[in-house]
Amino acid sequence: MRILVLNGPNLNLLGQREPAIYGTTTLADLEALCRSEAERSGVTLGFAQSNQEGVLVDALHGAMEDQDGVILNAGAYTHTSVALRDAISAISIPVIELHLSNTHAREAFRHVSMIAPVCLGVIAGFGAQGYPLAVRAMADHLKAPAP
Ligand code: CA2
């Protein structure tokens, strides 16, 4: 089973800017956490980041060819991107929406997710631990999909 963890805009800055909001964990640290969980769960992990909306759309299309599920932290595009929502709808594999922060405890514009209605589920507010949680959730879902 293959799972792609896809990260959106500005997440490449994790650990370098605004530690009060996003912590000191870097994107490389998050990848390491995911790889450990993937090994425990017996799945193969891909990990990518882009600041470009279209690149994220292409990555979702590509995932349909060679992945079984996608974990997507779409960053700010979560709240704005009809293109990402349409891409998620178009592919036939499950997508989990993931956030480091509890977006519902933040500004009102972050309470809206364009993508949540077309995702399998949402994990938000658990900081870095949300990443391995999402890998575990996707691996379990792929092994035994809930009805
Ligand atoms: O909580 C999350 O994971 C978010 O997806 C993070 C996005 C934000 O727009 C979403 O509402 C929630 C922002 C990521 C920005 O990451 C930075 C990291 C370091 C410094 C500045 C931004």
Short mmCIF file of C-alpha atoms in Angstrom, two decimals, residues 86-141:
data_model
loop_
_atom_site.label_atom_id
_atom_site.label_comp_id
_atom_site.label_asym_id
_atom_site.label_seq_id
_atom_site.Cartn_x
_atom_site.Cartn_y
_atom_site.Cartn_z
CA ASP A 86 -12.32 19.34 -7.91
CA ALA A 87 -9.06 17.37 -8.16
CA ILE A 88 -9.89 15.43 -4.98
CA SER A 89 -13.39 14.72 -6.32
CA ALA A 90 -11.94 13.58 -9.64
CA ILE A 91 -9.56 11.00 -8.25
CA SER A 92 -10.89 7.70 -7.02
CA ILE A 93 -8.59 7.29 -4.02
CA PRO A 94 -9.26 8.50 -0.45
CA VAL A 95 -7.81 11.81 0.76
CA ILE A 96 -7.43 12.84 4.42
CA GLU A 97 -7.38 16.60 5.15
CA LEU A 98 -4.66 17.37 7.68
CA HIS A 99 -3.72 20.49 9.67
CA LEU A 100 -1.17 21.15 12.36
CA SER A 101 -3.34 23.76 14.04
CA ASN A 102 -6.99 23.58 15.06
CA THR A 103 -8.27 25.75 12.25
CA HIS A 104 -11.65 26.12 14.02
CA ALA A 105 -9.94 27.81 16.96
CA ARG A 106 -8.38 30.42 14.68
CA GLU A 107 -9.62 33.23 12.42
CA ALA A 108 -13.11 32.83 10.91
CA PHE A 109 -11.75 32.48 7.37
CA ARG A 110 -9.93 29.30 8.47
CA HIS A 111 -13.21 27.74 9.66
CA VAL A 112 -14.19 27.17 6.05
CA SER A 113 -12.69 24.23 4.17
CA MET A 114 -13.30 23.90 0.46
CA ILE A 115 -11.94 20.37 0.53
CA ALA A 116 -13.42 18.77 3.68
CA PRO A 117 -16.69 17.68 2.00
CA VAL A 118 -14.79 15.59 -0.54
CA CYS A 119 -12.25 14.12 1.90
CA LEU A 120 -12.46 10.87 3.84
CA GLY A 121 -11.90 12.73 7.12
CA VAL A 122 -10.09 15.60 8.80
CA ILE A 123 -7.30 15.61 11.41
CA ALA A 124 -6.50 19.03 12.87
CA GLY A 125 -5.04 20.55 16.01
CA PHE A 126 -2.63 17.83 17.10
CA GLY A 127 0.50 19.58 15.87
CA ALA A 128 3.27 17.40 14.49
CA GLN A 129 1.64 14.26 15.93
CA GLY A 130 -1.22 14.73 13.49
CA TYR A 131 1.06 13.58 10.68
CA PRO A 132 1.76 10.04 11.96
CA LEU A 133 -1.85 9.89 13.19
CA ALA A 134 -3.01 10.53 9.64
CA VAL A 135 -0.65 7.88 8.23
CA ARG A 136 -2.02 5.36 10.73
CA ALA A 137 -5.62 6.35 9.97
CA MET A 138 -5.09 6.00 6.21
CA ALA A 139 -3.24 2.68 6.56
CA ASP A 140 -6.04 1.28 8.74
CA HIS A 141 -8.68 2.58 6.33
#
